[in-house]
Coordinates of C-alpha atoms in Angstrom, one line a residue:
Chain A
M1 CA 0.1 0.1 -0.1
I2 CA 1.3 3.4 -0.9
L3 CA 0.7 5.9 1.9
P4 CA 0.1 9.5 1.2
F5 CA 3.0 11.6 2.0
E6 CA 1.1 13.5 4.9
V7 CA 0.6 10.2 6.5
K8 CA 4.1 9.4 6.5
L9 CA 5.2 12.7 7.9
A10 CA 2.6 12.5 10.8
A11 CA 3.9 9.0 11.6
G12 CA 7.5 10.4 11.8
A13 CA 6.3 13.4 13.8
S14 CA 4.6 11.0 16.2
L15 CA 7.8 9.0 16.7
V16 CA 10.0 12.1 17.2
E17 CA 7.4 13.7 19.6
N18 CA 7.5 10.4 21.7
T19 CA 11.3 10.7 21.8
L20 CA 11.2 14.4 22.7
R21 CA 8.7 13.8 25.3
D22 CA 10.9 11.2 26.9
L23 CA 14.0 13.4 26.7
L24 CA 12.0 16.1 28.6
D25 CA 11.2 14.0 31.4
A26 CA 11.6 15.6 34.9
R27 CA 14.2 12.9 36.0
P28 CA 17.7 14.5 35.8
L29 CA 20.4 12.6 33.9
E30 CA 23.7 11.6 35.4
G31 CA 25.7 14.8 36.0
E32 CA 22.6 17.0 36.0
L33 CA 21.7 18.2 39.6
Y34 CA 18.0 19.0 39.2
R35 CA 15.5 19.9 36.5
P36 CA 13.6 23.1 37.5
E37 CA 9.9 22.6 36.8
R38 CA 9.0 25.8 35.3
L39 CA 12.0 25.8 33.0
L40 CA 11.2 22.3 31.9
K41 CA 7.7 23.3 31.0
A42 CA 9.0 26.2 29.1
M43 CA 11.2 24.0 27.0
R44 CA 8.3 21.5 26.5
H45 CA 5.9 24.4 25.4
G46 CA 8.7 25.4 22.9
V47 CA 9.1 22.0 21.4
L48 CA 5.9 20.0 21.9
N49 CA 3.9 22.3 19.9
G50 CA 2.3 20.4 17.0
G51 CA 5.2 21.3 14.5
K52 CA 5.2 19.4 11.3
R53 CA 8.7 18.1 12.3
L54 CA 9.9 18.3 8.7
R55 CA 13.7 18.5 9.6
P56 CA 13.5 15.4 11.8
F57 CA 11.5 13.6 9.1
L58 CA 14.4 14.3 6.8
V59 CA 16.8 12.8 9.3
L60 CA 14.8 9.6 9.4
E61 CA 14.1 9.3 5.7
T62 CA 17.7 9.8 4.7
A63 CA 18.9 7.4 7.4
A64 CA 16.5 4.8 6.1
L65 CA 18.3 4.8 2.7
F66 CA 21.1 3.0 4.4
D67 CA 19.7 -0.1 6.1
A68 CA 20.2 0.9 9.9
S69 CA 19.4 -2.2 12.2
D70 CA 17.3 0.0 14.5
D71 CA 16.1 3.7 14.5
T72 CA 17.1 4.7 18.0
A73 CA 20.0 6.8 16.8
A74 CA 18.3 8.3 13.9
L75 CA 15.3 9.4 16.3
R76 CA 17.8 10.8 18.8
V77 CA 19.6 12.9 16.2
A78 CA 16.3 14.0 14.8
A79 CA 15.1 14.9 18.2
A80 CA 18.2 16.9 18.8
L81 CA 17.8 18.7 15.5
E82 CA 14.3 19.6 16.5
C83 CA 15.5 21.0 19.8
V84 CA 17.9 23.3 17.9
H85 CA 15.0 24.4 15.5
C86 CA 12.7 25.0 18.4
Y87 CA 15.3 26.9 20.5
S88 CA 15.7 29.2 17.4
L89 CA 11.9 29.8 17.1
V90 CA 11.6 30.5 21.0
H91 CA 14.4 33.2 20.6
D92 CA 13.4 34.6 17.3
D93 CA 9.9 35.2 18.6
L94 CA 11.2 37.5 21.6
P95 CA 10.3 41.1 21.6
A96 CA 14.0 42.2 20.9
M97 CA 13.8 39.9 17.7
D98 CA 10.7 39.3 15.6
D99 CA 8.4 40.1 18.4
D100 CA 5.6 37.5 17.8
D101 CA 2.9 36.6 20.3
L102 CA 1.6 33.5 18.3
R103 CA 3.3 30.4 17.0
R104 CA 1.1 27.7 15.5
G105 CA -1.9 29.4 16.9
Q106 CA -0.5 29.2 20.5
P107 CA 1.0 31.9 22.7
T108 CA 4.8 32.1 22.0
V109 CA 7.1 30.8 25.0
H110 CA 7.7 34.5 26.2
R111 CA 3.9 35.2 26.0
A112 CA 3.0 31.9 27.9
F113 CA 5.7 32.2 30.5
D114 CA 8.0 35.5 30.4
E115 CA 11.1 36.8 28.5
A116 CA 13.6 35.4 31.1
A117 CA 11.9 31.9 30.8
A118 CA 11.9 32.0 27.0
I119 CA 15.6 33.0 26.8
L120 CA 16.6 30.2 29.2
A121 CA 14.3 27.7 27.6
G122 CA 15.9 28.4 24.3
D123 CA 19.5 28.3 25.7
S124 CA 18.7 24.9 27.5
L125 CA 17.1 23.4 24.4
L126 CA 20.2 24.3 22.4
T127 CA 22.6 22.9 25.1
Y128 CA 20.4 19.7 25.3
A129 CA 20.8 19.0 21.6
F130 CA 24.4 18.6 22.0
D131 CA 24.0 16.3 25.1
I132 CA 21.5 14.1 23.2
V133 CA 23.8 13.6 20.1
S134 CA 27.0 13.0 22.3
A135 CA 25.5 10.7 24.9
P136 CA 26.3 7.0 24.8
E137 CA 22.5 6.5 24.5
T138 CA 22.8 7.3 20.9
P139 CA 24.0 4.1 19.5
L140 CA 26.7 5.2 16.9
P141 CA 30.4 5.1 16.8
A142 CA 32.2 7.9 18.8
E143 CA 33.6 9.2 15.4
A144 CA 29.9 9.4 14.0
R145 CA 28.6 11.1 17.0
L146 CA 31.4 13.6 17.0
A147 CA 31.0 14.5 13.3
L148 CA 27.3 15.1 14.1
V149 CA 28.0 17.3 17.0
N150 CA 30.4 19.3 14.8
R151 CA 28.2 19.6 11.7
L152 CA 25.3 20.6 14.0
A153 CA 27.2 23.3 15.7
R154 CA 28.4 24.7 12.3
A155 CA 25.0 24.6 10.9
S156 CA 23.4 26.4 13.7
G157 CA 26.0 28.9 14.9
I158 CA 27.5 32.2 13.6
G159 CA 28.1 30.7 10.2
G160 CA 24.9 29.2 9.9
M161 CA 21.4 29.7 11.4
A162 CA 22.2 32.2 14.0
G163 CA 24.3 34.2 11.7
G164 CA 21.6 34.1 9.2
Q165 CA 19.1 35.5 11.8
A166 CA 21.5 38.4 12.5
L167 CA 21.7 39.2 8.7
D168 CA 18.0 38.9 8.5
L169 CA 17.6 41.4 11.4
A170 CA 20.2 43.8 9.8
A171 CA 18.3 43.5 6.6
E172 CA 15.1 45.4 7.6
G173 CA 14.9 48.5 5.6
S174 CA 18.1 47.9 3.7
R175 CA 18.3 46.8 -0.1
L176 CA 20.0 43.6 -0.4
S177 CA 21.4 42.1 -3.5
E178 CA 20.0 38.9 -5.0
E179 CA 23.3 37.1 -3.9
E180 CA 22.9 38.5 -0.3
I181 CA 19.4 37.4 0.1
L182 CA 20.6 33.9 -1.2
R183 CA 23.5 33.7 1.4
L184 CA 21.1 34.9 4.2
Q185 CA 18.5 32.3 3.3
A186 CA 21.2 29.5 3.0
M187 CA 22.3 30.3 6.5
K188 CA 19.0 31.1 8.3
T189 CA 16.9 28.2 7.0
G190 CA 19.1 26.2 4.7
A191 CA 21.9 25.1 6.9
L192 CA 19.7 23.3 9.2
I193 CA 17.6 21.6 6.5
R194 CA 20.9 20.7 4.8
F195 CA 22.2 19.3 8.0
A196 CA 19.0 17.1 8.5
C197 CA 19.8 15.4 5.2
E198 CA 23.5 14.9 5.9
A199 CA 22.8 13.7 9.3
G200 CA 20.8 10.9 8.1
G201 CA 23.6 9.7 5.9
V202 CA 26.2 9.9 8.9
V203 CA 23.7 8.0 11.0
G204 CA 23.4 5.4 8.4
G205 CA 27.1 5.0 8.0
A206 CA 27.0 6.4 4.3
Q207 CA 30.2 6.9 2.4
P208 CA 31.3 10.6 2.2
A209 CA 30.2 11.0 -1.5
D210 CA 26.7 10.0 -0.5
I211 CA 26.7 12.2 2.6
E212 CA 27.7 15.1 0.1
R213 CA 24.9 14.1 -2.4
L214 CA 22.4 14.3 0.5
G215 CA 23.7 17.7 1.4
E216 CA 23.2 18.9 -2.0
F217 CA 19.5 17.5 -1.9
G218 CA 19.1 19.3 1.5
A219 CA 20.5 22.6 -0.1
A220 CA 17.9 22.4 -3.0
I221 CA 14.8 21.7 -0.8
G222 CA 16.1 24.2 1.8
L223 CA 15.9 27.0 -0.8
A224 CA 12.6 25.7 -2.1
F225 CA 11.5 25.8 1.4
Q226 CA 12.3 29.4 1.9
L227 CA 10.8 30.4 -1.6
A228 CA 7.5 28.6 -0.5
D229 CA 7.6 30.5 2.8
D230 CA 8.2 33.8 0.9
L231 CA 5.4 33.1 -1.5
L232 CA 3.1 32.1 1.5
D233 CA 4.0 35.5 3.2
L234 CA 3.1 37.3 0.0
T235 CA -0.2 35.5 -0.8
S236 CA -1.9 33.8 2.2
S237 CA -3.7 35.0 5.3
S238 CA -2.7 34.9 8.9
E239 CA -5.7 32.5 9.5
T240 CA -4.3 29.4 7.5
M241 CA -0.8 30.2 8.8
G242 CA -1.4 30.4 12.5
K243 CA 1.1 33.2 12.7
A244 CA 1.3 36.8 11.5
T245 CA 1.7 37.1 7.6
G246 CA 2.7 39.9 5.3
K247 CA 5.4 40.8 7.7
D248 CA 8.3 40.6 5.3
A249 CA 6.9 43.5 3.2
A250 CA 5.9 45.3 6.2
A251 CA 9.4 45.1 7.7
G252 CA 10.8 46.1 4.4
K253 CA 12.5 42.9 3.9
A254 CA 13.7 41.9 0.5
T255 CA 12.8 38.3 -0.6
L256 CA 13.4 36.7 -4.0
A257 CA 9.7 36.1 -4.3
G258 CA 9.0 39.8 -3.5
L259 CA 11.7 40.9 -6.0
H260 CA 10.8 38.6 -9.0
G261 CA 7.1 38.0 -8.3
V262 CA 4.8 35.0 -7.8
D263 CA 5.1 33.5 -11.3
W264 CA 8.9 33.4 -11.4
T265 CA 8.8 32.0 -7.8
R266 CA 6.4 29.1 -8.9
R267 CA 8.7 28.4 -11.9
Q268 CA 11.8 28.3 -9.5
L269 CA 10.1 26.0 -7.1
N270 CA 9.3 23.6 -10.1
G271 CA 13.1 23.7 -11.1
L272 CA 14.3 23.1 -7.6
V273 CA 12.0 20.0 -7.2
A274 CA 13.2 18.7 -10.5
Q275 CA 16.8 19.2 -9.4
A276 CA 16.2 17.5 -6.1
E277 CA 14.6 14.5 -7.8
D278 CA 17.7 14.3 -10.1
I279 CA 20.1 14.4 -7.2
L280 CA 18.3 11.4 -5.7
E281 CA 18.6 9.4 -8.8
P282 CA 21.4 7.1 -7.7
F283 CA 19.3 6.1 -4.6
G284 CA 16.5 4.6 -6.9
E285 CA 13.1 3.6 -5.6
R286 CA 14.2 3.8 -1.9
A287 CA 14.3 7.4 -2.2
E288 CA 10.6 7.8 -3.3
T289 CA 9.6 9.4 0.2
L290 CA 12.4 11.9 -0.1
R291 CA 11.1 12.9 -3.7
Q292 CA 7.6 13.3 -2.3
A293 CA 9.3 15.5 0.5
A294 CA 10.7 17.8 -2.0
R295 CA 7.2 18.2 -3.8
F296 CA 5.7 18.7 -0.4
V297 CA 8.2 21.5 0.7
A298 CA 7.6 23.3 -2.6
D299 CA 3.7 23.0 -2.6
R300 CA 3.0 23.5 1.0
Q301 CA 0.0 25.9 2.0
N302 CA 0.8 26.6 5.5
Chain B
M1 CA 61.6 30.8 41.1
I2 CA 58.3 30.7 42.5
L3 CA 55.8 32.9 40.7
P4 CA 53.1 34.7 42.6
F5 CA 49.7 33.1 41.8
E6 CA 48.3 36.3 40.1
V7 CA 51.3 36.2 37.7
K8 CA 50.6 32.6 36.8
L9 CA 46.8 33.4 36.4
A10 CA 47.6 36.3 34.2
A11 CA 49.9 34.2 32.0
G12 CA 47.0 31.5 31.6
A13 CA 44.6 34.3 30.7
S14 CA 46.9 35.6 28.1
L15 CA 47.3 32.2 26.5
V16 CA 43.3 31.6 26.4
E17 CA 42.9 35.0 25.1
N18 CA 45.1 34.5 22.2
T19 CA 43.3 31.2 21.5
L20 CA 39.9 32.9 21.8
R21 CA 41.0 35.7 19.4
D22 CA 42.2 33.2 16.8
L23 CA 38.9 31.3 17.2
L24 CA 36.8 34.4 16.7
D25 CA 38.5 35.4 13.4
A26 CA 36.4 36.7 10.6
R27 CA 37.3 33.6 8.4
P28 CA 34.4 31.1 8.2
L29 CA 35.4 27.5 9.0
E30 CA 34.6 24.7 6.8
G31 CA 30.8 24.2 6.6
E32 CA 30.2 27.8 7.8
L33 CA 28.8 30.1 5.1
Y34 CA 29.9 33.6 6.2
R35 CA 30.5 35.2 9.5
P36 CA 28.4 38.5 9.9
E37 CA 30.7 41.2 11.0
R38 CA 28.3 42.8 13.6
L39 CA 27.5 39.4 15.3
L40 CA 31.2 38.5 15.5
K41 CA 32.0 42.0 17.0
A42 CA 29.2 41.3 19.6
M43 CA 30.7 37.9 20.3
R44 CA 34.2 39.4 20.9
H45 CA 32.8 42.2 23.1
G46 CA 31.3 39.4 25.2
V47 CA 34.4 37.3 25.4
L48 CA 37.6 39.6 25.1
N49 CA 36.5 41.6 28.1
G50 CA 39.5 41.4 30.4
G51 CA 38.0 38.6 32.6
K52 CA 40.3 36.7 35.0
R53 CA 39.8 33.5 33.1
L54 CA 39.5 31.5 36.3
R55 CA 37.7 28.6 34.7
P56 CA 40.1 28.1 31.7
F57 CA 43.0 28.4 34.1
L58 CA 41.6 25.4 36.0
V59 CA 41.4 23.5 32.9
L60 CA 45.1 24.2 32.0
E61 CA 46.3 23.6 35.6
T62 CA 44.4 20.2 36.0
A63 CA 45.5 19.1 32.5
A64 CA 49.2 20.0 33.6
L65 CA 48.9 17.3 36.3
F66 CA 49.0 14.6 33.6
D67 CA 52.2 15.4 31.5
A68 CA 50.4 16.4 28.3
S69 CA 52.9 16.5 25.3
D70 CA 51.4 19.8 24.2
D71 CA 48.7 22.2 25.5
T72 CA 46.7 22.7 22.2
A73 CA 43.8 20.5 23.3
A74 CA 43.6 22.1 26.9
L75 CA 43.9 25.5 25.5
R76 CA 41.1 24.8 23.0
V77 CA 38.8 23.1 25.8
A78 CA 39.6 26.0 28.1
A79 CA 38.6 28.6 25.3
A80 CA 35.4 26.6 24.7
L81 CA 34.4 26.6 28.4
E82 CA 35.0 30.3 28.5
C83 CA 32.8 30.8 25.6
V84 CA 30.1 29.2 27.6
H85 CA 30.8 31.2 30.8
C86 CA 30.6 34.3 28.6
Y87 CA 27.4 33.4 26.9
S88 CA 25.8 33.0 30.2
L89 CA 27.0 36.5 31.2
V90 CA 25.8 38.1 28.1
H91 CA 22.2 36.5 28.6
D92 CA 22.2 37.1 32.3
D93 CA 22.9 40.7 31.8
L94 CA 19.8 41.3 29.6
P95 CA 17.1 43.5 30.7
A96 CA 14.6 40.5 31.0
M97 CA 17.2 38.7 33.4
D98 CA 19.5 40.7 35.6
D99 CA 19.3 43.9 33.7
D100 CA 23.0 45.0 34.1
D101 CA 24.5 47.8 32.1
L102 CA 28.1 47.4 33.1
R103 CA 30.4 44.3 33.3
R104 CA 33.9 44.7 34.2
G105 CA 33.5 48.5 33.9
Q106 CA 32.4 48.2 30.1
P107 CA 29.0 48.4 28.7
T108 CA 27.2 45.0 28.5
V109 CA 26.8 43.6 25.1
H110 CA 23.0 44.7 24.9
R111 CA 24.2 48.4 25.9
A112 CA 27.0 48.4 23.4
F113 CA 25.1 46.7 20.6
D114 CA 21.3 46.0 21.1
E115 CA 19.3 43.3 22.7
A116 CA 19.0 41.1 19.5
A117 CA 22.6 41.2 19.0
A118 CA 23.2 40.1 22.6
I119 CA 20.8 37.1 22.3
L120 CA 22.4 36.0 19.1
A121 CA 26.0 36.6 20.3
G122 CA 25.1 34.5 23.4
D123 CA 23.6 31.7 21.3
S124 CA 26.4 31.8 18.9
L125 CA 29.1 31.4 21.6
L126 CA 27.2 28.6 23.2
T127 CA 27.1 26.8 20.0
Y128 CA 30.7 27.7 19.2
A129 CA 31.8 26.0 22.3
F130 CA 30.5 22.6 21.1
D131 CA 32.1 23.2 17.6
I132 CA 35.6 24.0 19.5
V133 CA 35.4 20.9 21.6
S134 CA 34.2 18.5 18.8
A135 CA 36.4 19.6 16.0
P136 CA 39.5 17.4 14.8
E137 CA 41.7 20.5 15.7
T138 CA 41.3 19.5 19.3
P139 CA 44.1 16.8 19.3
L140 CA 42.3 14.2 21.7
P141 CA 40.9 10.7 20.8
A142 CA 37.3 10.9 19.8
E143 CA 36.0 9.2 23.0
A144 CA 37.7 12.0 25.1
R145 CA 36.2 14.8 22.8
L146 CA 32.8 13.3 23.0
A147 CA 33.1 12.9 26.8
L148 CA 33.9 16.6 27.0
V149 CA 31.1 17.7 24.7
N150 CA 28.7 15.5 27.0
R151 CA 30.0 16.8 30.3
L152 CA 30.0 20.5 29.2
A153 CA 26.3 20.1 27.9
R154 CA 25.2 18.7 31.3
A155 CA 27.1 21.3 33.4
S156 CA 25.6 24.2 31.4
G157 CA 22.0 23.1 30.4
I158 CA 18.6 22.6 32.3
G159 CA 20.3 20.5 35.0
G160 CA 23.4 22.8 35.6
M161 CA 24.2 26.5 34.9
A162 CA 21.0 27.5 33.0
G163 CA 18.8 25.6 35.4
G164 CA 20.5 27.4 38.2
Q165 CA 19.9 30.7 36.6
A166 CA 16.1 29.9 36.4
L167 CA 16.0 29.0 40.0
D168 CA 17.9 32.3 40.9
L169 CA 15.3 34.3 38.9
A170 CA 12.7 32.4 40.6
A171 CA 14.1 32.9 44.1
E172 CA 13.7 36.7 44.1
G173 CA 11.5 37.6 46.9
S174 CA 11.0 33.8 48.0
R175 CA 12.5 32.1 51.0
L176 CA 14.6 29.4 50.1
S177 CA 15.9 26.7 52.5
E178 CA 19.7 26.4 53.0
E179 CA 19.4 23.1 51.0
E180 CA 17.8 24.9 48.2
I181 CA 20.2 27.7 48.1
L182 CA 23.1 25.0 48.1
R183 CA 21.6 23.3 45.2
L184 CA 20.9 26.7 43.4
Q185 CA 24.5 27.6 43.8
A186 CA 25.9 24.2 42.8
M187 CA 24.1 24.4 39.6
K188 CA 24.4 28.2 38.7
T189 CA 28.1 28.6 39.4
G190 CA 29.3 25.2 40.8
A191 CA 28.7 23.1 37.7
L192 CA 30.8 24.9 35.4
I193 CA 33.9 25.3 37.7
R194 CA 33.5 21.5 38.6
F195 CA 33.6 20.8 34.8
A196 CA 36.7 23.1 34.4
C197 CA 38.5 20.7 36.8
E198 CA 37.1 17.5 35.4
A199 CA 37.9 18.6 32.0
G200 CA 41.6 19.0 32.6
G201 CA 41.5 15.3 33.8
V202 CA 39.9 14.2 30.7
V203 CA 42.2 16.3 28.5
G204 CA 45.1 14.7 30.3
G205 CA 43.9 11.1 29.9
A206 CA 43.5 10.8 33.7
Q207 CA 42.0 7.6 35.1
P208 CA 38.3 7.8 36.2
A209 CA 39.2 8.0 39.8
D210 CA 41.4 11.0 39.4
I211 CA 38.8 12.7 37.2
E212 CA 36.2 12.1 40.1
R213 CA 38.7 13.4 42.5
L214 CA 39.3 16.7 40.4
G215 CA 35.5 16.9 40.2
E216 CA 35.5 17.1 44.1
F217 CA 38.1 19.7 44.2
G218 CA 36.0 21.7 41.6
A219 CA 32.8 21.3 43.8
A220 CA 34.8 22.5 46.9
I221 CA 36.3 25.6 45.2
G222 CA 32.9 26.3 43.3
L223 CA 31.1 26.5 46.5
A224 CA 34.0 28.8 48.0
F225 CA 33.7 30.9 44.8
Q226 CA 30.0 31.5 45.6
L227 CA 30.5 32.3 49.2
A228 CA 33.2 34.7 48.4
D229 CA 31.1 36.4 45.8
D230 CA 28.2 36.5 48.3
L231 CA 30.6 38.1 50.9
L232 CA 31.6 40.7 48.3
D233 CA 28.1 41.6 47.5
L234 CA 27.5 42.1 51.2
T235 CA 30.8 44.2 52.1
S236 CA 32.4 45.9 48.9
S237 CA 31.4 48.8 46.9
S238 CA 30.6 48.9 43.3
E239 CA 33.9 50.7 42.5
T240 CA 36.1 47.9 43.3
M241 CA 33.7 45.4 41.6
G242 CA 33.4 47.1 38.2
K243 CA 29.7 46.1 38.5
A244 CA 26.4 46.8 40.6
T245 CA 26.6 45.4 44.2
G246 CA 24.4 44.9 47.2
K247 CA 22.1 43.6 44.5
D248 CA 21.3 40.3 46.2
A249 CA 19.8 41.9 49.3
A250 CA 18.0 44.5 47.2
A251 CA 16.3 41.9 45.0
G252 CA 15.5 40.0 48.2
K253 CA 17.7 37.0 47.2
A254 CA 18.6 34.6 49.9
T255 CA 22.4 33.9 50.2
L256 CA 24.2 31.7 52.7
A257 CA 26.4 34.8 53.6
G258 CA 23.4 36.8 54.2
L259 CA 21.7 34.0 56.2
H260 CA 24.8 33.4 58.5
G261 CA 26.7 36.6 58.5
V262 CA 30.3 37.7 57.5
D263 CA 32.1 35.7 60.3
W264 CA 30.5 32.4 59.6
T265 CA 31.1 32.9 55.7
R266 CA 34.8 33.5 56.4
R267 CA 35.1 30.4 58.5
Q268 CA 33.3 28.3 55.9
L269 CA 35.7 29.6 53.4
N270 CA 38.8 28.6 55.3
G271 CA 37.1 25.1 55.7
L272 CA 36.5 24.8 52.1
V273 CA 40.3 25.6 51.2
A274 CA 41.5 23.1 53.8
Q275 CA 39.2 20.6 52.2
A276 CA 40.4 21.4 48.7
E277 CA 44.0 21.0 49.7
D278 CA 43.2 17.8 51.3
I279 CA 41.4 16.4 48.1
L280 CA 44.8 17.4 46.0
E281 CA 47.0 15.5 48.5
P282 CA 47.5 12.4 46.2
F283 CA 48.9 14.8 43.5
G284 CA 51.7 16.0 45.6
E285 CA 53.8 18.9 44.7
R286 CA 52.6 19.3 41.3
A287 CA 49.2 20.5 42.5
E288 CA 50.8 23.5 44.3
T289 CA 49.2 26.1 41.9
L290 CA 45.8 24.5 42.2
R291 CA 46.1 24.9 46.0
Q292 CA 46.9 28.5 45.5
A293 CA 43.9 28.9 43.2
A294 CA 41.6 27.5 46.0
R295 CA 43.2 30.3 48.3
F296 CA 42.8 32.8 45.6
V297 CA 39.2 32.0 44.9
A298 CA 38.2 32.2 48.8
D299 CA 40.1 35.4 49.4
R300 CA 39.4 37.4 46.2
Q301 CA 38.5 41.0 46.6
N302 CA 36.8 41.4 43.1

């Protein structure tokens, strides 16, 4: 039976959420002294929020290309990645950053708790991600865990996601070149999506050439993800998005979709999906779900 | 020639600062796309600020107990730890947290830049710490680097430093028991000092029993550090501290020094120094600088 992509995505999200729920248990781990209840609740609020879990899904599906004997490692790495993604949302929503009150129709962490709790919950989620990947409970060789820690840090730090958010804040009201917009987006959203796809390869024990290939797939769908996001910001209502829309234009932020218009953006999206499918060619039939993922990313309506 | 402790500490600080300066170079590392200049400047402002570098010094000195052939690994781990310590200062100084305008006589990061820059600089420093430890440029076996990543994450996350800061914020205006104050302090300041001492053992390839012993030394001087800090907050002026003082009492924060008074605190400090010296007994003469460090921590005037 061929399952619709949304059903597969939801099944993956459910597995990842169970892993996250276990990891955010009240019981301290060895070396931890105590888990303060309110901080833990703020972390859970930031993470267990009904997200689509696209990045973790990409970890699971790219790992599945390589016959892993069990999926504990992939699930833990996927959960760690989601902690990093969610930390970035918690901090980006803060008044000093994007100042958002709602996230997926729910109050953001600083609205549900307070700003200090949101800052510390974000910090703790980021820190926890590196704990999860490095811990012996992640059943991978030491070299693989170490490579994942290092790649995750580079994808999310100054030269990746955090740097991209800094560029994005600086871009308000300024005129970026097309090249600068592409770099900003490759950092802000692309780096973590690319990491998701490479991470599955590392978890699966893939050869360097295959990890590189998965990274290129990740870069293509990362760019598609951002273009689809820009398009939605241009065309959709806040009701279907569960968050404020039209904010890019209001903030004077240049986007490729805003620069070139809706038709150009749709053509670009089709081109990126075709490119992503080409990249997956050597993996044959097994990569079918990843092909669906590329189309899903380009076509998404929220 | 026997050098005074302050001279040794300053020499260590200088080595660590050179390492940090190199690490905060504008050139992106492999896997990084670009290092945005303003974010990099905010990170440097938060890190290259004339701190005493006590935690990194403890890494260097505990590692030196074990005949390392070169000190690159110890210096990189020390620098990573300082990135974590400084990220916590940058975030703790934010208006939503302790709301401090000055740090070591200089404007805090959010005053010198802005709040968004301070949040992202802190995030990026925390992330970078895990990059530094995990990278192949840190010349240690994969298992050792992995253990350092995991211990650092546990010492600084929800069950360590960040959790301690959450407890500290929650404690304002509430009456904590002595046990609760001890736990708060063991998390907020103790965990990272303990990590510093254990880390040197891991870097030096020490046996588990010696790493455990160094952890106990770290716990003793961590508590002494906090008691000395409380004492300074009770007794000194903001001029000698380079930051606001008397804030604990003003914020209604219970401290052990506030609870038991100055004389009791001084006796406790002497007891902790004696305990720290006892713990170091098996390391003999080589641990002399660490004994001096214990006395320095207990006696410090700023």
